[in-house]
XYZ file of C-alpha atoms in Angstrom:
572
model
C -56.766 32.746 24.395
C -57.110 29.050 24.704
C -54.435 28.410 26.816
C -55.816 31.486 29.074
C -59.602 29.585 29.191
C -57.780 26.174 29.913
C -55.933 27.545 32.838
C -59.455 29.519 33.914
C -60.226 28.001 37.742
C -64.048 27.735 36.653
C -62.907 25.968 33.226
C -60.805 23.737 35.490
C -63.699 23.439 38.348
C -66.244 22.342 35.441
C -64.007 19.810 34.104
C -63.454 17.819 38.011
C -67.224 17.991 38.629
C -68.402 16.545 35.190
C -65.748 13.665 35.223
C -66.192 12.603 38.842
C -69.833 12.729 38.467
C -69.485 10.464 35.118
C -67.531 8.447 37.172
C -70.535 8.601 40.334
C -72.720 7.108 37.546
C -70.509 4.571 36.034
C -69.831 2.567 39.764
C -73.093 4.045 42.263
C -71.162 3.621 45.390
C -73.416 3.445 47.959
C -73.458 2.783 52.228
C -76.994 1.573 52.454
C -77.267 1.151 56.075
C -76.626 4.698 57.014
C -78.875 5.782 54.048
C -81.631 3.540 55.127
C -81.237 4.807 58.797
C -81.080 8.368 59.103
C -79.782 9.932 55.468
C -82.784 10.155 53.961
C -85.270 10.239 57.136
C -83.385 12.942 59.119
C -83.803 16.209 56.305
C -87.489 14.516 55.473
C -88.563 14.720 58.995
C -86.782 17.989 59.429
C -89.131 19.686 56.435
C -91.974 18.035 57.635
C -92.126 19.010 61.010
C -92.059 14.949 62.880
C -90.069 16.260 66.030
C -90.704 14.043 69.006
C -93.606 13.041 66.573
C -91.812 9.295 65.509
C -89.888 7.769 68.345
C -86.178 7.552 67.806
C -86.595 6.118 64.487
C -82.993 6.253 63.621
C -81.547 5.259 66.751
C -79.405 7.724 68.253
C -78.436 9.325 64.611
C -82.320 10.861 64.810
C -80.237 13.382 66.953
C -77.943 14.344 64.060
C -77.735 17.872 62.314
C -80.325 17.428 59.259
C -78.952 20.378 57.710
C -75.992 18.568 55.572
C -78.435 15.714 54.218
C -80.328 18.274 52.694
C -79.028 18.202 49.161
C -79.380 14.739 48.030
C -83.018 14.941 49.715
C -84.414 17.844 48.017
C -82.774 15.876 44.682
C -84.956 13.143 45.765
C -87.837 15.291 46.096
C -86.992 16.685 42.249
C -85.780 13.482 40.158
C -86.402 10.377 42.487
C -87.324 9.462 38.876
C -84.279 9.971 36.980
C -81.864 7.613 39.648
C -78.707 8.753 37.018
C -79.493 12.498 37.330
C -79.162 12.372 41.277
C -75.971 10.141 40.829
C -74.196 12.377 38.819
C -75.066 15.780 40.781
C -74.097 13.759 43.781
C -70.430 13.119 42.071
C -69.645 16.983 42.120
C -69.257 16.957 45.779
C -65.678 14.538 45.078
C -65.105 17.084 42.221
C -65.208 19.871 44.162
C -63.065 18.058 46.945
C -60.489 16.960 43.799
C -60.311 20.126 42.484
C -59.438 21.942 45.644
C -56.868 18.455 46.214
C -55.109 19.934 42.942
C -55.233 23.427 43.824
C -53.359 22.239 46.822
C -50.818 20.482 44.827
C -50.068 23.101 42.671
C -48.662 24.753 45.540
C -45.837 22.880 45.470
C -45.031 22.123 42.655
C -46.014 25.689 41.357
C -43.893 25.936 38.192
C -44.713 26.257 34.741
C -42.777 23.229 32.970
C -43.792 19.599 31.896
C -41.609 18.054 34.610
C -44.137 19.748 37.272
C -47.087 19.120 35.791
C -45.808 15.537 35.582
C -45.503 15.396 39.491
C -48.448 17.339 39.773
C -50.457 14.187 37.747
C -48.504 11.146 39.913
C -49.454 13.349 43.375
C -52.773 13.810 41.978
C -53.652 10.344 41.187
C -51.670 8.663 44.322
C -53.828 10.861 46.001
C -57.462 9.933 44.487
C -56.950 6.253 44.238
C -56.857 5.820 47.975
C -59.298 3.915 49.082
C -61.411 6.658 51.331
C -61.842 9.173 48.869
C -62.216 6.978 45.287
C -65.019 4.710 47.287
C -66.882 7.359 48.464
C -67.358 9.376 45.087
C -71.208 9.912 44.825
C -72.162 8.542 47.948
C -74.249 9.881 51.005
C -71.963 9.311 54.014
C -71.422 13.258 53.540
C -67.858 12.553 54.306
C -67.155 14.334 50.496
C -69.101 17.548 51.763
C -67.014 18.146 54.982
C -64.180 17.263 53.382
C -64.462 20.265 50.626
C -64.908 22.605 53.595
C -61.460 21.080 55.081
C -59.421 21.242 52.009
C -60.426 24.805 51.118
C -59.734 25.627 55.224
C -56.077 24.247 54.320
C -55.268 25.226 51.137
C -56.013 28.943 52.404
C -53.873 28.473 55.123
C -50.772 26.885 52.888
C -51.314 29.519 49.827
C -51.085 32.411 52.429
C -47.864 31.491 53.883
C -46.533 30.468 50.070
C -47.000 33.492 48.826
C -46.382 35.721 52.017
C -42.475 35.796 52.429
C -42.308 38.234 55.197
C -43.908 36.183 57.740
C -46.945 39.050 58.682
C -50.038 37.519 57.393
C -53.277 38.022 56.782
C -55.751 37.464 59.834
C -58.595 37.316 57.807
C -57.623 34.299 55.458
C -57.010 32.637 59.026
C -60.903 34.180 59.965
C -62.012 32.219 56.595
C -59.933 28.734 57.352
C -61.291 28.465 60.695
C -64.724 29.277 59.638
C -64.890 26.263 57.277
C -63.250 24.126 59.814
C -66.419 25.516 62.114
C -68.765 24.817 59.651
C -67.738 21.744 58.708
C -67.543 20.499 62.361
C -71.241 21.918 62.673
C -72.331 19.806 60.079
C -71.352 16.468 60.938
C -70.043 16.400 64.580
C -66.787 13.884 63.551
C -65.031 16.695 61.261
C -64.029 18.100 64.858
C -60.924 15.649 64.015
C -59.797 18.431 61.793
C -60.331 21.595 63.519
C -58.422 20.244 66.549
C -55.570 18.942 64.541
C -55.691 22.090 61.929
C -55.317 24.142 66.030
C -52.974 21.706 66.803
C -50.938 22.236 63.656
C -51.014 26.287 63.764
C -49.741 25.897 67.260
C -47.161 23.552 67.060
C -45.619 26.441 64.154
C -45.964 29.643 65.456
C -42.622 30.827 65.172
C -43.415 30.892 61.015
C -46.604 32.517 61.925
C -46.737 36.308 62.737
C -48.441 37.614 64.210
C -49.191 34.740 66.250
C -51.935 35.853 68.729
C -53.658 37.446 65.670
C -53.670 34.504 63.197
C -54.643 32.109 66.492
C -57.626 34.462 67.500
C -59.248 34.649 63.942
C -58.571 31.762 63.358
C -60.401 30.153 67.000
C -63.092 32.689 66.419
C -63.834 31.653 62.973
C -64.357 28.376 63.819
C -66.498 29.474 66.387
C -68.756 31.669 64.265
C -68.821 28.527 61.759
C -69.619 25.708 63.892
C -72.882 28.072 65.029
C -74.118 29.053 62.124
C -74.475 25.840 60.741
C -75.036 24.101 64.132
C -76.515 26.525 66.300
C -80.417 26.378 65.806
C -79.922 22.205 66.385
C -78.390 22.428 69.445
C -80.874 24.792 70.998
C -83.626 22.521 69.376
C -81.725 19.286 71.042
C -81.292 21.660 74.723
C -85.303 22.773 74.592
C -85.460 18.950 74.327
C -83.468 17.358 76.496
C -81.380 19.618 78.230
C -78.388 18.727 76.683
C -77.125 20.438 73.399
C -74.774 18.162 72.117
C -77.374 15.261 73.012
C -76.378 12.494 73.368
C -72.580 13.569 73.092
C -70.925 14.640 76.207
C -74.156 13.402 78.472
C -71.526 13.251 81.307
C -71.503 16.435 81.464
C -75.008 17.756 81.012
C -76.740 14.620 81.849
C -79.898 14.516 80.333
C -82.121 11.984 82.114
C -82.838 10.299 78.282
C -79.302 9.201 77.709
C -76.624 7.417 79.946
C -74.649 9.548 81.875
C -71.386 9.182 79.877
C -69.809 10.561 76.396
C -70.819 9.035 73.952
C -68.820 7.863 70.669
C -68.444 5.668 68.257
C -65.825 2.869 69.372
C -66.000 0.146 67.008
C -62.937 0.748 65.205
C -60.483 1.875 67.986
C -57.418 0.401 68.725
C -57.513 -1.901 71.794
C -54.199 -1.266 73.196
C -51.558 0.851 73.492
C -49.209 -1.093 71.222
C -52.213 -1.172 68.937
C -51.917 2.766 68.983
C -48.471 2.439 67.896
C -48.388 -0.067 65.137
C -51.758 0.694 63.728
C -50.898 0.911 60.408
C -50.002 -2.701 60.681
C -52.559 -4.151 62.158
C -55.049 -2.343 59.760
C -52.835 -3.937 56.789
C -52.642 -7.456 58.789
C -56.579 -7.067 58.668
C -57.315 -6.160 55.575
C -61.362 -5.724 56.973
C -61.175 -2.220 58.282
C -64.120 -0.703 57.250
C -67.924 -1.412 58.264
C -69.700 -4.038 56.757
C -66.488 -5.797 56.790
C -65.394 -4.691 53.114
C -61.837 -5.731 52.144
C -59.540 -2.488 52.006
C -56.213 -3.238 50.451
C -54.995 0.333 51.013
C -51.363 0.531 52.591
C -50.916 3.943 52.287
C -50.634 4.448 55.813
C -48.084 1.383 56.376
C -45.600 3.241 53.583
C -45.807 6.469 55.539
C -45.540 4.640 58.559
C -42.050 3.109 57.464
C -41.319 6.663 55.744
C -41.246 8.356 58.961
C -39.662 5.489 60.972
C -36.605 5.727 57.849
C -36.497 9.362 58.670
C -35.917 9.417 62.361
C -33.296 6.492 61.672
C -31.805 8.914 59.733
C -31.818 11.680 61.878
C -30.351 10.264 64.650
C -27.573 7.747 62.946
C -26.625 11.855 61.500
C -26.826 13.642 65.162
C -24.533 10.213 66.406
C -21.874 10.709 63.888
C -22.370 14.216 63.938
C -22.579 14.657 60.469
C -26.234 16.180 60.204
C -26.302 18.147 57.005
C -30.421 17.787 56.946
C -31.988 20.622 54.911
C -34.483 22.424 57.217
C -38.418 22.051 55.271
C -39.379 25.240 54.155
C -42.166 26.943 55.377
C -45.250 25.756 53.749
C -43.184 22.085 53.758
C -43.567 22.628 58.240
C -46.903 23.976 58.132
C -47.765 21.072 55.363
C -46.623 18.417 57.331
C -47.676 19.313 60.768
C -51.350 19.382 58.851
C -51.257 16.222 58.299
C -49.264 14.341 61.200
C -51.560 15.936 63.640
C -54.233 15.160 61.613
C -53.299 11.618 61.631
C -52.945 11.430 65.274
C -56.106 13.388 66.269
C -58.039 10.436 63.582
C -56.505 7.644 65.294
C -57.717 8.914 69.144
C -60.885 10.289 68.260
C -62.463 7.577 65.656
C -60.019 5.803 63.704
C -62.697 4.964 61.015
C -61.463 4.906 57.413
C -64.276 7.128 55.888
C -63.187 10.110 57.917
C -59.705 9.556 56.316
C -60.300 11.417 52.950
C -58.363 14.474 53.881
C -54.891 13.024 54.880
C -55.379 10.003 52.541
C -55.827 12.482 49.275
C -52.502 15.057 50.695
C -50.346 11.609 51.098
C -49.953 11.686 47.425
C -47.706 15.078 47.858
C -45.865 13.047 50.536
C -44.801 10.238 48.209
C -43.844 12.796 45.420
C -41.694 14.726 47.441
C -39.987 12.000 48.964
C -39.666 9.849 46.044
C -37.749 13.693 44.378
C -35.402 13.496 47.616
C -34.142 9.959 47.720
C -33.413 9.931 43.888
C -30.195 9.907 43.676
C -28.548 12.069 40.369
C -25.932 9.549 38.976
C -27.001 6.810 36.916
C -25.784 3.839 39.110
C -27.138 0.798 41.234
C -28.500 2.993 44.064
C -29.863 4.245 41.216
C -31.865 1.029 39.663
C -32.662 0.403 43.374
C -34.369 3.155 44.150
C -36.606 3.044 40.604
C -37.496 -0.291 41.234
C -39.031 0.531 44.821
C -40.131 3.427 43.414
C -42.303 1.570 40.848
C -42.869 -1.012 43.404
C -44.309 1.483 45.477
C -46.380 3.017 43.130
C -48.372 -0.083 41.826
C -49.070 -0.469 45.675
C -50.716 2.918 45.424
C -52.593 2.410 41.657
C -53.584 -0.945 42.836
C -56.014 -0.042 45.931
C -59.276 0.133 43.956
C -58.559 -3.400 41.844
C -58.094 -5.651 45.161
C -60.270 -3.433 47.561
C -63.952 -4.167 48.086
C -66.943 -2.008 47.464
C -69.943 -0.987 48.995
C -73.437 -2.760 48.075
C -76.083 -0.547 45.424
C -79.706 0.252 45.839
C -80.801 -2.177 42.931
C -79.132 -5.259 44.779
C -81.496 -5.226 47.565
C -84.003 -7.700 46.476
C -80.745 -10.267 44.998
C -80.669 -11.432 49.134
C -84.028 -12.291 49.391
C -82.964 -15.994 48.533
C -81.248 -16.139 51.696
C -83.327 -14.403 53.798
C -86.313 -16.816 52.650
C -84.779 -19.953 54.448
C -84.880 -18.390 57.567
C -88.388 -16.802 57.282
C -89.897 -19.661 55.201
C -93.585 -17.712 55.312
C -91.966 -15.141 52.834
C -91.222 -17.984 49.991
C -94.485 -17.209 48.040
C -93.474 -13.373 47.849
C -90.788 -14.502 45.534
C -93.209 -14.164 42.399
C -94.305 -10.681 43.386
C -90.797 -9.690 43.232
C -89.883 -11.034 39.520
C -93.564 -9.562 38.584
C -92.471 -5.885 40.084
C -89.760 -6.251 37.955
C -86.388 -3.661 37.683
C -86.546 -0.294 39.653
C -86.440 2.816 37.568
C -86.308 5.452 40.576
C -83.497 6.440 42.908
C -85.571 5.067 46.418
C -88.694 3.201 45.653
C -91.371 1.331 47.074
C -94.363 -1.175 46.440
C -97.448 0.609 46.970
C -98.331 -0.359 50.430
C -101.694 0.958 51.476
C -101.477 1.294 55.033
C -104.796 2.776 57.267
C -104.907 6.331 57.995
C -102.570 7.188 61.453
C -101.016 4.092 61.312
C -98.344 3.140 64.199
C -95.426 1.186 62.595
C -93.758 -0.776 64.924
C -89.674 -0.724 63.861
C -87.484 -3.592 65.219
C -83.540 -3.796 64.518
C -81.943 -0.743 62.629
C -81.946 0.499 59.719
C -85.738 1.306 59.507
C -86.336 4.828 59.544
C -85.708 5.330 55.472
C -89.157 3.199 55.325
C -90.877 6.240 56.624
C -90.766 9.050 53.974
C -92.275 6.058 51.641
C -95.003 4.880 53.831
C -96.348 8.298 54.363
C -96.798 9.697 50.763
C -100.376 8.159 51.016
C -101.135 8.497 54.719
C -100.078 9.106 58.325
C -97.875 6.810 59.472
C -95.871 7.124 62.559
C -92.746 5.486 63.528
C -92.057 3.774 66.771
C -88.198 1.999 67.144
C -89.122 -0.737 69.702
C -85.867 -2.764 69.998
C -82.796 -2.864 68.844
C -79.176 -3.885 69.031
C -77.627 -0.387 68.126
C -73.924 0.124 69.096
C -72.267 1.601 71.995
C -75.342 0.175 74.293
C -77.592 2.369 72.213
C -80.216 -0.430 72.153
C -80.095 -0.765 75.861
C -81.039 2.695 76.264
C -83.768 2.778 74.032
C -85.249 -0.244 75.462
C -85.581 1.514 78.754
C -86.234 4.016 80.844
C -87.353 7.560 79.827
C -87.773 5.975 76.187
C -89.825 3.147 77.117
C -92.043 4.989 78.819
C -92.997 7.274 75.810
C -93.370 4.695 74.020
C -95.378 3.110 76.418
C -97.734 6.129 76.286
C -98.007 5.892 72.452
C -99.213 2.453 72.611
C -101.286 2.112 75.244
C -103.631 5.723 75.379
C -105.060 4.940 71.826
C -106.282 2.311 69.919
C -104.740 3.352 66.661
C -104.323 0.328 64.341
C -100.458 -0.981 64.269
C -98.548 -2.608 62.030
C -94.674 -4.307 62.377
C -92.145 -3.512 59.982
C -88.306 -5.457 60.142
C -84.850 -4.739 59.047
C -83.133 -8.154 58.072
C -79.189 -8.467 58.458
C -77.344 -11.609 57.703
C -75.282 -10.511 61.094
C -78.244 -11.334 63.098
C -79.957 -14.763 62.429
C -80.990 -15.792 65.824
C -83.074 -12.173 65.822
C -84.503 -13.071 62.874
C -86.096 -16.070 63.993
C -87.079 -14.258 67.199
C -89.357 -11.872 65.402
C -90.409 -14.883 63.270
C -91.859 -16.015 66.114
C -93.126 -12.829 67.291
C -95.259 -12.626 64.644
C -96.320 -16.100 64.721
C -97.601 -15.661 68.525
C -99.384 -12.444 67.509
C -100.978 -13.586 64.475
C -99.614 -11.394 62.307
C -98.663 -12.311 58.447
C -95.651 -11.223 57.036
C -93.714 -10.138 53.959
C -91.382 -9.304 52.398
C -91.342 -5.454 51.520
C -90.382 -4.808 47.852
C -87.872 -1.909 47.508
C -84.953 -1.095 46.454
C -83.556 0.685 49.588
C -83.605 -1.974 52.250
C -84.363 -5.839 53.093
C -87.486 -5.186 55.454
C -90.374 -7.347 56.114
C -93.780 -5.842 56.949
C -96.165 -7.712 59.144
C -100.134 -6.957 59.431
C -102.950 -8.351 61.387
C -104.227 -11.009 58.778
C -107.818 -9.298 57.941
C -105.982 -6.795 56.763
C -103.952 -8.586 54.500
C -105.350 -7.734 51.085
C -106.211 -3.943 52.025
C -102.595 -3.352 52.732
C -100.979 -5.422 50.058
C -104.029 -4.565 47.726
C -101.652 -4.230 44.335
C -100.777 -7.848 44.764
C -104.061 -9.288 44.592
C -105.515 -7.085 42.174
């Protein structure tokens, strides 16, 4: 009976979420910037009805699907008070996706004995200690959500052709993969990395897959069906719009006159050249500083599989040359398996190459290393022998070590540590330094001074990430939200500057006489903008300071009669 309830999938399913969301509470990951940006304002202005009411707030991720950041809003909307609640509901989502991980694992190494639940545990934790997945756990990238919908797509896919020897399978479990895949691709654009490789894959291995035309067809028309359900309604909102549905993706092609005419994506990270393509394991491990905000990654994963494969091919061809190839052909799910997660790899590398998108090949690696680490073990008790165990151990503290020597991202409650800095290059906001040690420690998840701001306020948003400051401005009053410069990426600021964009916001400023206010996002990464809207404010008499939350470093600048209205907690 025990034994029966320990092996249960929902006693097993309990178990991942409550330890991964002690473990969400214990570190409270966090990527501020994207939080700050468009996290936290997209599903807020989505409820509350602000479409082409604020003005690009966000940059060009206003223009994201609002439906995945949906959860950890409506959590904010329940127990912004209880911070450690939120946390730890936000863990399940890496429970979910670790649970699925093992479910996947157990197919292959499916049998009932301590030696494979021994391998089962080493895959398992080579594959959660990568640096993608373990750094991620309770965070609101969303990368854990899509990834769930991924990992259920394949471990459908690899359980089907486990357990069906006689090659005819089931169209509809192929309906169901490509369905997540869809939906997952709906939610956030950048899981389309999957459901072309996962196409790619099925393709590449249809001799194993009968009937072919069948499994492809569900499989293309389940993605189809997904990526609409859960993307549909946005894409006619962003067509009524702007005429483009995918805006500002694929502008090229539909060229909507508020976006340049090209396809746009996110570049930062690509290689640069074609040997770059080729060797970019190693110049990701040469680097060590692959990830944004410039966090040190010391995860080589990707190098060992790298030098894996390149052993492999050695192998096969020094065999073929002395024709002595005696190379056991992979079994089934072993092909299907590993075409997963090569094409995977190469369909990341072209499309984004950005380490948080990683989380499905990173966590399946740990299978790899099992597997290969059972084939090169040699049987005899011998120097080989002691050779192979001591890379093997090598090898393996590579893998345990990621999280000691990698970096981590930044948490809310650090936000008002930088203010130090930030002081010496906006000396006006020195004397706020006593309102911050009086507000004293935060005790909500996003939280706010109490900033009383005049009714239909414009706020006037320099430099990214600003948006997050609107949900908190207007629980008292009407405040809209007007991005007026910025860097951006990709030329984004550029385009926002200009054009179509300028001249709405032209319109906003300049047919009313609503009263205005200037709110700014402060990164280290941009000093010589910070002492630009320094002296902004200084030529438009405005007084500044520094905004005390626990979200963002922003500085909020008023006309100086109003002064003591808006700050009125701080001279009470």
């Amino acid at each position: 009976m025990l034994r029966r309830f320990c092996k249960s999938n929902l006693t097993q399913l309990i178990l991942f979420l409550v330890v991964f969301g002690a473990i969400s509470v214990h570190y409270k990951f966090e990527v501020l910037w994207d939080w700050a940006n468009y996290h936290f304002y997209n599903p807020w202005a989505f409820l509350n009805d602000r479409w082409g009411y604020d003005v690009v707030p966000a940059g060009i991720n206003s223009f994201f699907n609002p439906l995945i950041d949906l959860p950890l809003y409506l959590m904010f909307e329940a127990w912004n008070e209880h911070p450690g609640v939120i946390v730890f509901v936000q863990g399940f989502w890496a429970g979910a996706v670790a649970f699925v991980f093992y479910k996947i694992i157990r197919l292959f190494f499916s049998e009932n004995s301590w030696k494979d639940y021994g391998l089962s545990g080493l895959a398992f934790v080579f594959g959660i200690t990568s640096w993608p997945f373990f750094i991620q756990i309770g965070t609101s990238t969303n990368e854990m959500s899509v990834s769930l919908l991924v990992l259920i797509s394949w471990w459908l896919i690899l359980r089907e052709i486990k357990n069906n020897s006689t090659m005819m399978l089931h169209g509809r479990v192929f309906l169901i993969a490509g369905f997540l895949l869809g939906s997952a691709a709906g939610l956030k654009l950048t899981a389309i990395t999957y459901c072309i490789s996962s196409g790619a894959a099925l393709i590449l291995c249809y001799r194993l897959l009968r009937p072919f035309s069948k499994v492809l067809g569900l499989f293309v028309l389940g993605g189809l069906l997904g990526f609409l359900l859960t993307n549909g309604f946005w894409m006619w909102r962003l067509y009524e719009s702007f005429g483009n549905p995918f805006f500002p993706l694929f502008n090229n092609i539909f060229q909507s006159e508020y976006f340049d005419l090209r396809s746009f994506r996110d570049e930062t990270y690509l290689p640069k050249s074609i040997l770059a393509y080729i060797f970019q394991p190693f110049y990701a491990a040469s680097l060590n500083l692959k990830a944004e905000g410039g966090v040190m990654i010391a995860d080589y994963r990707n190098l060992l599989l790298y030098i894996l494969f390149v052993c492999y091919l050695i192998y096969c061809i020094t065999s073929l040359c002395r024709k002595k190839y005696k190379l056991k052909a992979p079994s089934r799910l072993m092909t299907v398996f590993l075409a997963l997660c090569v094409c995977s790899y190469i369909s990341w590398l072209l499309l984004f190459s950005i380490l948080r998108y990683y989380i499905p090949i990173s966590l399946v690696s740990g299978i790899v290393f099992v597997k290969v680490g059972m084939a090169i073990y040699p049987p005899k008790g011998n120097i080989r022998q002691s050779v192979i165990i001591s890379l093997m151990i090598v090898v393996s503290y590579i893998l345990l070590s990621t999280l000691h020597y990698s970096g981590g991202w930044d948490r809310r409650d650090m936000v008002n540590q930088t203010f130090s800095i930030f002081e010496k290059l906006w000396p006006e906001l020195q004397e706020d330094k006593k309102y911050i040690k009086k507000y004293g420690r935060f005790q909500k998840f996003a939280e706010m001074e109490d900033i009383s701001l005049p009714k239909d306020t414009i706020l006037q948003m320099y430099e990214l990430p600003v948006a997050g400051a609107l949900p908190l401005f207007n629980k008292h009053t009407n405040v809209q939200g007007i991005l007026m410069e910025t860097n951006g990426f990709n030329h984004e600021g550029k385009v926002f500057r200009h054009g179509k964009w300028q001249e709405i916001k032209q319109n906003y400023l300049t047919k009313n006489d609503r009263p205005r206010v200037t709110l700014v996002s402060l990164e280290l990464g941009k000093i010589s903008r910070i002492r630009k809207y320094r002296q902004y404010a200084k030529q438009d008499d405005l007084e500044c300071h520094w905004l005390i939350n626990n979200v963002m470093n922003w500085v909020l600048c008023v006309p100086k009669e109003d002064v003591k209205s808006v700050f009125r907690w701080r001279y009470q």
